[in-house]
CSV table of C-alpha atoms in Angstrom, one decimal:
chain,number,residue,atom,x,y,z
A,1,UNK,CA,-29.1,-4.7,3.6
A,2,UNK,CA,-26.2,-2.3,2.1
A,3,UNK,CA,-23.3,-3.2,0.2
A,4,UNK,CA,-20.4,-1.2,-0.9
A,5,UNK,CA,-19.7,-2.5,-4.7
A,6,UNK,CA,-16.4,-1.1,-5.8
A,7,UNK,CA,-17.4,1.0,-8.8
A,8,UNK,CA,-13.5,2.6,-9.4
A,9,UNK,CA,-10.2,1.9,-9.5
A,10,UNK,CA,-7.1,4.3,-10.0
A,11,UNK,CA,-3.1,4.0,-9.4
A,12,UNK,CA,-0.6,6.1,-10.0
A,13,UNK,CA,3.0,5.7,-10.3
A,14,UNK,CA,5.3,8.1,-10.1
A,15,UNK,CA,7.5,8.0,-13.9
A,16,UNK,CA,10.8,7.7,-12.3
A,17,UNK,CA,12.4,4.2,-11.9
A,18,UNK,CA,14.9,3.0,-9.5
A,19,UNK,CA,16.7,-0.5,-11.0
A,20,UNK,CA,18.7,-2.7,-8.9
A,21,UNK,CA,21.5,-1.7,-11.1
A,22,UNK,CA,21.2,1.7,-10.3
A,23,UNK,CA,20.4,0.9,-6.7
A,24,UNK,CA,23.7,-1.1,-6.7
A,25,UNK,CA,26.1,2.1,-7.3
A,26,UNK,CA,25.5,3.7,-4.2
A,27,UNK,CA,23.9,0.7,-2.0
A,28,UNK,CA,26.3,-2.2,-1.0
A,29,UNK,CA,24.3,-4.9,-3.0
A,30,UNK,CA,23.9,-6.2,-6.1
A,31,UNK,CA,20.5,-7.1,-8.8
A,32,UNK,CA,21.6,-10.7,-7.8
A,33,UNK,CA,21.3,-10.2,-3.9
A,34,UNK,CA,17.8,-8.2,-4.4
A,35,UNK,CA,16.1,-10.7,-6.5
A,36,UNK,CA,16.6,-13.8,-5.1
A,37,UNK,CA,16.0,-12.8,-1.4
A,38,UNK,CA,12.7,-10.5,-2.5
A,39,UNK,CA,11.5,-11.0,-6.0
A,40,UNK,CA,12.2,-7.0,-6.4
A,41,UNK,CA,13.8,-5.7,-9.5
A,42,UNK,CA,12.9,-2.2,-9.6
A,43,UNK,CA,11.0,0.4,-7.5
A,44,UNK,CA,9.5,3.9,-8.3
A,45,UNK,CA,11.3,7.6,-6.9
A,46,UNK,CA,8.7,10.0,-6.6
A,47,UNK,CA,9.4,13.8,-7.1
A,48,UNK,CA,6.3,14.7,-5.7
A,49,UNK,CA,4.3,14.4,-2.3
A,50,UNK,CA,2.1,12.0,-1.4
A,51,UNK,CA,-0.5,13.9,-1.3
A,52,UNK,CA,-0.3,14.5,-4.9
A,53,UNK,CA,0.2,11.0,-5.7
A,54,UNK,CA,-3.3,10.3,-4.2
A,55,UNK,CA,-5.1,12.3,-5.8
A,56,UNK,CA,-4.0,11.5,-9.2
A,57,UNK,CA,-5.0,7.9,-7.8
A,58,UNK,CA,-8.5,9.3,-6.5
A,59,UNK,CA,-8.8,11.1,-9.8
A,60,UNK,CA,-8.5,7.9,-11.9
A,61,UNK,CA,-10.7,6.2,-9.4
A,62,UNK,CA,-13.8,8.6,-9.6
A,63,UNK,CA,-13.7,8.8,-13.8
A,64,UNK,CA,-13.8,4.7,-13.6
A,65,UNK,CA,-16.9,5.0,-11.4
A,66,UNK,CA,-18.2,7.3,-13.1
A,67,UNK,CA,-18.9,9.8,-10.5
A,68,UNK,CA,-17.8,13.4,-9.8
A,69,UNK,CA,-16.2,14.3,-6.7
A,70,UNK,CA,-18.9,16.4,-5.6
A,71,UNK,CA,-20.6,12.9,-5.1
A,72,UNK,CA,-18.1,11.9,-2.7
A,73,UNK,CA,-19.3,11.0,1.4
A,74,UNK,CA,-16.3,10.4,2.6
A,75,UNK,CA,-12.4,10.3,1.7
A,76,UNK,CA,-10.3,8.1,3.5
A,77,UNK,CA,-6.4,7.7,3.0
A,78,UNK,CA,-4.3,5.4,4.3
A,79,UNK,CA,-0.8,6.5,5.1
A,80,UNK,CA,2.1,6.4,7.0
A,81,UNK,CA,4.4,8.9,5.0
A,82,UNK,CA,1.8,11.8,4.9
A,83,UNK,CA,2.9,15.5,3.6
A,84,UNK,CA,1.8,16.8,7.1
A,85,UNK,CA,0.9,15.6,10.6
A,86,UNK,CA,-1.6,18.4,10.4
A,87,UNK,CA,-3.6,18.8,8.8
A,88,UNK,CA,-4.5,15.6,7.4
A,89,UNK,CA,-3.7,14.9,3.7
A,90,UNK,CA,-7.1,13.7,3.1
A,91,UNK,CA,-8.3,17.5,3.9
A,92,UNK,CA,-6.1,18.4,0.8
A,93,UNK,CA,-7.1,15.6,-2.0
A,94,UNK,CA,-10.5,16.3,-1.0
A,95,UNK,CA,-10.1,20.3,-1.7
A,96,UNK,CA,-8.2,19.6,-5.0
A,97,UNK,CA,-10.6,17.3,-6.3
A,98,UNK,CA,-13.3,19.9,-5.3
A,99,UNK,CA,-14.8,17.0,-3.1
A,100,UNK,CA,-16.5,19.6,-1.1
A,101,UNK,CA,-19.3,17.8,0.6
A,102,UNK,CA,-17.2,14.7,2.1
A,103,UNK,CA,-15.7,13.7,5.3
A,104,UNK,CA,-12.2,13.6,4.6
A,105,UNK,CA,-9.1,11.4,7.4
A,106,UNK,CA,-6.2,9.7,7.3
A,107,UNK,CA,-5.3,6.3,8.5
A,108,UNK,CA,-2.5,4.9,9.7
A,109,UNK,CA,-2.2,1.2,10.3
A,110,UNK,CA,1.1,0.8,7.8
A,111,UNK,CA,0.5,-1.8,5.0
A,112,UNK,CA,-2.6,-3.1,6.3
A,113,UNK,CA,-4.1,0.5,6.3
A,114,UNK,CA,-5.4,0.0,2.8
A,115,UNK,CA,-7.7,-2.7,4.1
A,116,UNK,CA,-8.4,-1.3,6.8
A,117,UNK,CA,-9.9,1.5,5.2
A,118,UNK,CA,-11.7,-0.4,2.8
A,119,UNK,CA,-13.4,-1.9,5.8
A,120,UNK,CA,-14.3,1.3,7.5
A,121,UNK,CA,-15.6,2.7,4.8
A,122,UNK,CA,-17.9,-0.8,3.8
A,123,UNK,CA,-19.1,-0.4,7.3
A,124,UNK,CA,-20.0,3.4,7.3
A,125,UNK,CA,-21.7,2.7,3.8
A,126,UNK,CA,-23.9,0.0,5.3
A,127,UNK,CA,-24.6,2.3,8.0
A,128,UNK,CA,-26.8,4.2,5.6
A,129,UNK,CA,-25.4,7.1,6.0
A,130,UNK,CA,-22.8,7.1,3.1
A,131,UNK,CA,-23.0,6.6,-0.5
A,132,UNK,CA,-20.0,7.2,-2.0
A,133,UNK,CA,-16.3,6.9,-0.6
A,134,UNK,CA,-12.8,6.9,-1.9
A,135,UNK,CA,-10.7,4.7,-0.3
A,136,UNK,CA,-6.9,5.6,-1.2
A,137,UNK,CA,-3.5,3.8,-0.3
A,138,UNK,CA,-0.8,6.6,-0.7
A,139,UNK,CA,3.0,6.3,0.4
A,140,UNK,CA,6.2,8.1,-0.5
A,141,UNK,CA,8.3,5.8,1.5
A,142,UNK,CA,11.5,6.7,0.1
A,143,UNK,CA,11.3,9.8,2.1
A,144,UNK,CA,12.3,8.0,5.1
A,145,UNK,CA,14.7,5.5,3.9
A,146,UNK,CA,18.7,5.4,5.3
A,147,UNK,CA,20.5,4.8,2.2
A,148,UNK,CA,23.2,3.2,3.8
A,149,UNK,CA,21.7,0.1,5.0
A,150,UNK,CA,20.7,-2.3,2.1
A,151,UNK,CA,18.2,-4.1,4.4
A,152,UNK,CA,15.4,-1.6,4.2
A,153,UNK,CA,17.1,0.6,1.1
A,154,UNK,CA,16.4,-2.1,-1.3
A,155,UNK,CA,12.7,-2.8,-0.3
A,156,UNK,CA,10.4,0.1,-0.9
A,157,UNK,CA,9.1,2.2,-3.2
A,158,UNK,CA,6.5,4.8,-4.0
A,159,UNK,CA,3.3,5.1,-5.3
A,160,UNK,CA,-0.5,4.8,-5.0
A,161,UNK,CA,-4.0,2.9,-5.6
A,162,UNK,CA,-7.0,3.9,-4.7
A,163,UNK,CA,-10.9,2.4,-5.4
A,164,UNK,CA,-14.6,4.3,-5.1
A,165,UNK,CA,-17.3,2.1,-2.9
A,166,UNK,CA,-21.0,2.8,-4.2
A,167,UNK,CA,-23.8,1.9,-2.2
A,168,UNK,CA,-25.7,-0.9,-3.8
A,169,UNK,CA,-28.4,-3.9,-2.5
A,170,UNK,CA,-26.7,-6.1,-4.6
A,171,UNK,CA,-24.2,-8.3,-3.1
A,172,UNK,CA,-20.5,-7.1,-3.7
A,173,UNK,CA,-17.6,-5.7,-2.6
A,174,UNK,CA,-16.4,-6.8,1.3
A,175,UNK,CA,-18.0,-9.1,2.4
A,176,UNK,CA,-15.7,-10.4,4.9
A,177,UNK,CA,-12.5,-9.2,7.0
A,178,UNK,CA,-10.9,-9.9,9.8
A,179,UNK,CA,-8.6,-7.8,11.2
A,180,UNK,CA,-5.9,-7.2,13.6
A,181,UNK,CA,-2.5,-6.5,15.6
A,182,UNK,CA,0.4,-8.4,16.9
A,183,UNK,CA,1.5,-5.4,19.3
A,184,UNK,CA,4.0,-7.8,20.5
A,185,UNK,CA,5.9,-7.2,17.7
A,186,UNK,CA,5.2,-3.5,17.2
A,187,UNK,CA,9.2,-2.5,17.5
A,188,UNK,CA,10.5,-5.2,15.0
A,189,UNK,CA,9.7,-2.9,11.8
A,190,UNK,CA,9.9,1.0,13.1
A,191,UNK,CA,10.4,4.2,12.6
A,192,UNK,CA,11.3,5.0,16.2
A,193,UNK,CA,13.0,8.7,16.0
A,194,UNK,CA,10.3,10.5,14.5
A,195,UNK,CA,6.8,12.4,16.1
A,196,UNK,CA,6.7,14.0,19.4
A,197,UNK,CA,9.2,11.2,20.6
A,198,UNK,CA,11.9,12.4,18.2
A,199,UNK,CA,14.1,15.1,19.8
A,200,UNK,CA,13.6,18.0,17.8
A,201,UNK,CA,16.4,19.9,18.7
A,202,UNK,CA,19.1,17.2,18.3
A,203,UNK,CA,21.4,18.3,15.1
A,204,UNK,CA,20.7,14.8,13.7
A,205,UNK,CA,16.6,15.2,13.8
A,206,UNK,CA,15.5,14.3,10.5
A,207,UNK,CA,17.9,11.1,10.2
A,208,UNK,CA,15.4,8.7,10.5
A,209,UNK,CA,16.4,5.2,11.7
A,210,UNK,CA,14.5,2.3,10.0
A,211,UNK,CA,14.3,-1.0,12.5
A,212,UNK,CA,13.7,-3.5,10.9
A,213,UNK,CA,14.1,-7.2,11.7
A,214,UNK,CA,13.2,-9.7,8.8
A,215,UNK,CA,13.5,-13.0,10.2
A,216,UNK,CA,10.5,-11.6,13.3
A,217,UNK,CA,9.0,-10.3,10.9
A,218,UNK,CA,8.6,-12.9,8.3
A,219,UNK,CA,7.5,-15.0,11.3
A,220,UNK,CA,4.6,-13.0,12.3
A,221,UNK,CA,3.5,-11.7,9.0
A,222,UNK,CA,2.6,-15.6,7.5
A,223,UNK,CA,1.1,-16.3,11.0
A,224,UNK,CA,-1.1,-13.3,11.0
A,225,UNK,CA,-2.4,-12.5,7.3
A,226,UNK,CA,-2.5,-16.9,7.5
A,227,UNK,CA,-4.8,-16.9,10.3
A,228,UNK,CA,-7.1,-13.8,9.0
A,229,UNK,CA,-7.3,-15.6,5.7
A,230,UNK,CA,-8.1,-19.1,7.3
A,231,UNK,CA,-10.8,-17.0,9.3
A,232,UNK,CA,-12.8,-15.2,6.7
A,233,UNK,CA,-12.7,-17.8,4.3
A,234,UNK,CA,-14.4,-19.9,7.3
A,235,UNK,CA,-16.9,-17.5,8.2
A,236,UNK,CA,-17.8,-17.1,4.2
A,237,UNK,CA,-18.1,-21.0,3.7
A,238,UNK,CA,-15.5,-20.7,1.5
A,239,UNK,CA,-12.5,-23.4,0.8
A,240,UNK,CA,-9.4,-22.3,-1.9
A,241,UNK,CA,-11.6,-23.9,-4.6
A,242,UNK,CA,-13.4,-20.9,-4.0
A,243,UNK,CA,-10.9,-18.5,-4.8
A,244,UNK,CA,-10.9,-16.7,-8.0
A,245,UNK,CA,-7.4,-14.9,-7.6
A,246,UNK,CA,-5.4,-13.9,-4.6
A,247,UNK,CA,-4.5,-10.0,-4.0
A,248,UNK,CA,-1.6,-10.1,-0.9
A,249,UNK,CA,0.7,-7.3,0.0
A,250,UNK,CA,3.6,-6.8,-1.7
A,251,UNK,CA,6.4,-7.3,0.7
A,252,UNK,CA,8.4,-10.0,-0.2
A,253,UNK,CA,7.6,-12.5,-2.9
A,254,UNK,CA,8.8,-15.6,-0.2
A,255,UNK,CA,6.0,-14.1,1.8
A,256,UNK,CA,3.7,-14.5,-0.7
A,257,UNK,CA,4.6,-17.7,-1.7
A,258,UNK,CA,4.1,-18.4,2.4
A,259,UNK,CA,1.0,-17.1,2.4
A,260,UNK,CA,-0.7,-19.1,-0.5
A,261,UNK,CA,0.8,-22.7,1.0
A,262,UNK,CA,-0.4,-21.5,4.4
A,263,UNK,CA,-4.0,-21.0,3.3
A,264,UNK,CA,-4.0,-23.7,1.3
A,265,UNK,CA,-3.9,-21.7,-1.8
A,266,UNK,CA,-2.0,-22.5,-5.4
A,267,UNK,CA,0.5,-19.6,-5.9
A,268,UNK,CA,-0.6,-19.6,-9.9
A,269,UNK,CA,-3.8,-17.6,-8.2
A,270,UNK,CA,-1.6,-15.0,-6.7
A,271,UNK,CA,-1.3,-11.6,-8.8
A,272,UNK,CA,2.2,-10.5,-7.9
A,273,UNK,CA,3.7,-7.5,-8.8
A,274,UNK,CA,6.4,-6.7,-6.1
A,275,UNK,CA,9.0,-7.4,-9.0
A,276,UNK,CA,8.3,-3.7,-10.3
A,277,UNK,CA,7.3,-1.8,-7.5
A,278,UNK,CA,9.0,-3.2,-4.3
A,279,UNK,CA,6.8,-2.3,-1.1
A,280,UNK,CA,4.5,0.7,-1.2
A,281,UNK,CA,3.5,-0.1,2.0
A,282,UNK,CA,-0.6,0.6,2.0
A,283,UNK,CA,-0.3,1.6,-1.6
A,284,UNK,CA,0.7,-2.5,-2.6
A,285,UNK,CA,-3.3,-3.8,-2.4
A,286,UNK,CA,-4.7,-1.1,-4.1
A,287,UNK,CA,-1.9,-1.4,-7.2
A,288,UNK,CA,-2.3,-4.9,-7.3
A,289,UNK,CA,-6.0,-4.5,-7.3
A,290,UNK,CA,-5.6,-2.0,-10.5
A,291,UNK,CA,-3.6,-4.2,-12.4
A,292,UNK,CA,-5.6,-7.1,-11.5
A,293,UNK,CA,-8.5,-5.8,-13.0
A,294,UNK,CA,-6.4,-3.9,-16.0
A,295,UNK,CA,-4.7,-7.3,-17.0
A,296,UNK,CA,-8.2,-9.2,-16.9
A,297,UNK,CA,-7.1,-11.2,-14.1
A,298,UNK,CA,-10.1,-10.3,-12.0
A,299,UNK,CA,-13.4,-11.0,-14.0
A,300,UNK,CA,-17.4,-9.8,-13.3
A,301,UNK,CA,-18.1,-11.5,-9.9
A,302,UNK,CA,-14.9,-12.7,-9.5
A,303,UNK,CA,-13.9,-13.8,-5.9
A,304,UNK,CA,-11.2,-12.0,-4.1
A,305,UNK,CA,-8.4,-12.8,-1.5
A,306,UNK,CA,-6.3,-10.2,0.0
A,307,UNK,CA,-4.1,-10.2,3.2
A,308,UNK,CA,-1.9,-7.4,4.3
A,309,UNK,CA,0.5,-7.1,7.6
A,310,UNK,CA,2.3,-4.1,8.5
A,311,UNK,CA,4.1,-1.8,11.8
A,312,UNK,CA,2.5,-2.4,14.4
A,313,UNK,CA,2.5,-5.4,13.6
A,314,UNK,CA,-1.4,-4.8,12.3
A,315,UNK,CA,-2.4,-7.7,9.8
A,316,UNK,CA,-5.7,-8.1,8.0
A,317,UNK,CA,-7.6,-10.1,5.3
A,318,UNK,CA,-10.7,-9.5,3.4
A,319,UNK,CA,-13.3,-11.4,1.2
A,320,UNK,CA,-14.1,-9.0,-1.8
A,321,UNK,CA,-16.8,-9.9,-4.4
A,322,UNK,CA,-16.1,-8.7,-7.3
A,323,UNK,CA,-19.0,-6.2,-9.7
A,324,UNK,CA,-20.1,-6.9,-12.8
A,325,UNK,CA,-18.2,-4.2,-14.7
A,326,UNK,CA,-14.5,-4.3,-15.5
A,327,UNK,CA,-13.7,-1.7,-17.9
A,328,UNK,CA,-14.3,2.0,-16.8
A,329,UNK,CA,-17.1,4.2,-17.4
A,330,UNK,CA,-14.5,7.2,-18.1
A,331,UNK,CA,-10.8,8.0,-18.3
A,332,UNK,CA,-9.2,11.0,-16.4
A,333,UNK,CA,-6.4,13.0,-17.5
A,334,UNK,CA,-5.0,13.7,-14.3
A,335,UNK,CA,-1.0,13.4,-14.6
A,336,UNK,CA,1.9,14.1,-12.1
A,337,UNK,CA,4.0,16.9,-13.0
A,338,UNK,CA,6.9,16.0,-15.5
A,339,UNK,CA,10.2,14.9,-13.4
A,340,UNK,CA,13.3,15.5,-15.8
A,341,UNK,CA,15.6,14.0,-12.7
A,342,UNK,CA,16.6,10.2,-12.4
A,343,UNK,CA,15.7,8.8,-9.4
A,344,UNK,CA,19.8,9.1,-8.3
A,345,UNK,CA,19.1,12.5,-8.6
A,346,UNK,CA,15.7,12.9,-6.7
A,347,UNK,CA,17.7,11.3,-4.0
A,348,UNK,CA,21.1,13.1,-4.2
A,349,UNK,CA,21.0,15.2,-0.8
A,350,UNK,CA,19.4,11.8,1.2
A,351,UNK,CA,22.1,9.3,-0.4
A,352,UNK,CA,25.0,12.0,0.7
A,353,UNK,CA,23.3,12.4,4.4
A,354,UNK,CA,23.3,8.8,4.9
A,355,UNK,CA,26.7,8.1,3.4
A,356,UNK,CA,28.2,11.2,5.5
A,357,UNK,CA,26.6,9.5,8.8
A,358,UNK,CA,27.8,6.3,8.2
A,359,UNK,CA,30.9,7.3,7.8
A,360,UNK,CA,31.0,9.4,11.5
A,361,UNK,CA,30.3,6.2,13.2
């Protein structure tokens, strides 16, 4: 039987940081209303697409592994804030990295996508088939964002993580997951005005509304990433004694803090990082993951817990087994280019469009 270790690990931030402060001067709110109600303190503006942000990611991912991109199978990124429609964005990381021989798609199943990519790639390596893949979580979120309404303006942020699965016989990497989707709930955190149901020739295309009801959404979110966690730690014979360290999405630290008393978990075995990044939607696992591993958190064989919900409302938890190598085999010198803009001015145009529209209504 196949296994898909995880043999890499890469993130990549974009240098420019948005602060609650900052946030504050053009966002009715305050560092004070942000923290307490999400555990966010800053966020990260990127200047780039987010295309480029996974590849610097991928890049990172293959020198830890130790492998070049020529090795690659297959190149999956998960996404909902893609460069294009089409082609995919996969197609272009893969041709930049000179990854020539791989399949290469995007997914899109919001902030669960990073898991479920991780799981469709575990299952195409044990196929036999694959042995190699880069699994990426990439978003540029900010893109979309209404910078007139504090209740989604204040929770994301850009950014990406992304890990390389080797074949192997030893056992590691997923082991378990369970996913799924709470279509139920599919309109109480969208994007509705945008793809073939936008109306393209309306003068206010490109104004983006972002739905978004917390207290649904909090609901479902503990009672779906609860019930996938409850489910693979029963199918692995595991209890919360079993749990080395706990890797959830970064949505909301009361979420997390749900999460952990749901499953039965102590919250010291959480790794949260929300407080600097906010919500990079599929990008959250894979960061967390990084820093996990950077910080020492996550040790040879470790056991992992991580639980994601996003749109759709798709949830998902996995069971990852951890390798016996920490520290990577090389370092890449892939970098971002310089940004000599703060993230007020990355976002000048957007923060004026959204003001200027609000103030039509």
């Amino acid at each position: 039987m196949y296994y898909a270790e995880i043999t890499g690990w890469g993130k990549c931030l974009p240098p420019t940081v948005l602060s609650n402060e900052e946030l504050s001067q053009f966002v009715d709110t305050s560092d004070e209303w942000i923290r307490t109600r999400t555990g966010i303190e800053s966020r990260h503006i990127s200047h780039v697409d987010t295309s480029d942000m996974a590849r610097v990611a991928g890049a990172r991912a293959l020198a830890a592994a130790g492998i070049e991109a020529s090795e690659l199978d297959l190149i999956i990124i998960a996404t909902c804030s893609p460069d294009t429609l089409i082609p995919n964005i996969a197609s272009k990381v893969q041709l930049e990295l000179g990854a020539g021989k791989a399949a290469a798609f995007d997914m899109n199943a919001a902030c669960t996508g990073f898991l479920y990519g991780l799981e469709t790639a575990t299952r195409m390596i044990q196929a036999g088939n694959y042995r190699h893949a880069l699994v990426i979580g990439a978003e540029h979120l900010s893109w979309y964002l209404d910078w007139s309404k504090r209740d989604t303006a204040v929770l994301f942020g850009d950014g990406a993580g992304a890990v390389v699965l080797s074949r192997t016989e030893q056992e590691s990497g997923l082991l378990e997951a369970q996913l799924g989707c709470d279509p139920e709930g599919r309109d109480v955190l969208a994007i509705p005005d945008f793809g073939t149901h936008m109306d393209r020739f309306n003068p206010d295309a490109g104004h983006f509304a972002f739905d978004f009801v917390g207290r649904e959404i909090f609901r479902r979110a503990v009672r779906g990433m609860g019930a996938a966690a409850n489910m693979v730690l029963e199918r692995s014979g595991l209890d919360s004694q079993g749990i080395d360290i706990v890797i959830p999405h970064q949505a909301n630290k009361r979420i997390i803090e749900a999460l952990c008393d749901h499953a039965g978990i102590p919250l010291e075995k959480a790794f949260v990082n929300i407080q600097k990044y906010g919500n990079t939607s599929a990008a959250t696992v894979p960061i967390a993951l990084c820093e996990a591993v950077e910080s020492g958190r996550v040790q040879p064989g470790s056991t992992i817990l991580s639980a994601a919900f996003g749109a759709g409302l798709t949830w998902g938890a996995s069971l990852i087994k951890w390798g016996q190598r920490t520290t990577p085999v090389a370092t890449s010198d892939a970098e971002l280019p310089a940004c000599d803009q703060t993230a007020t001015e990355i976002l000048a145009k957007a923060i004026a469009h959204c003001q200027q529209k609000q103030s039509n209504v």
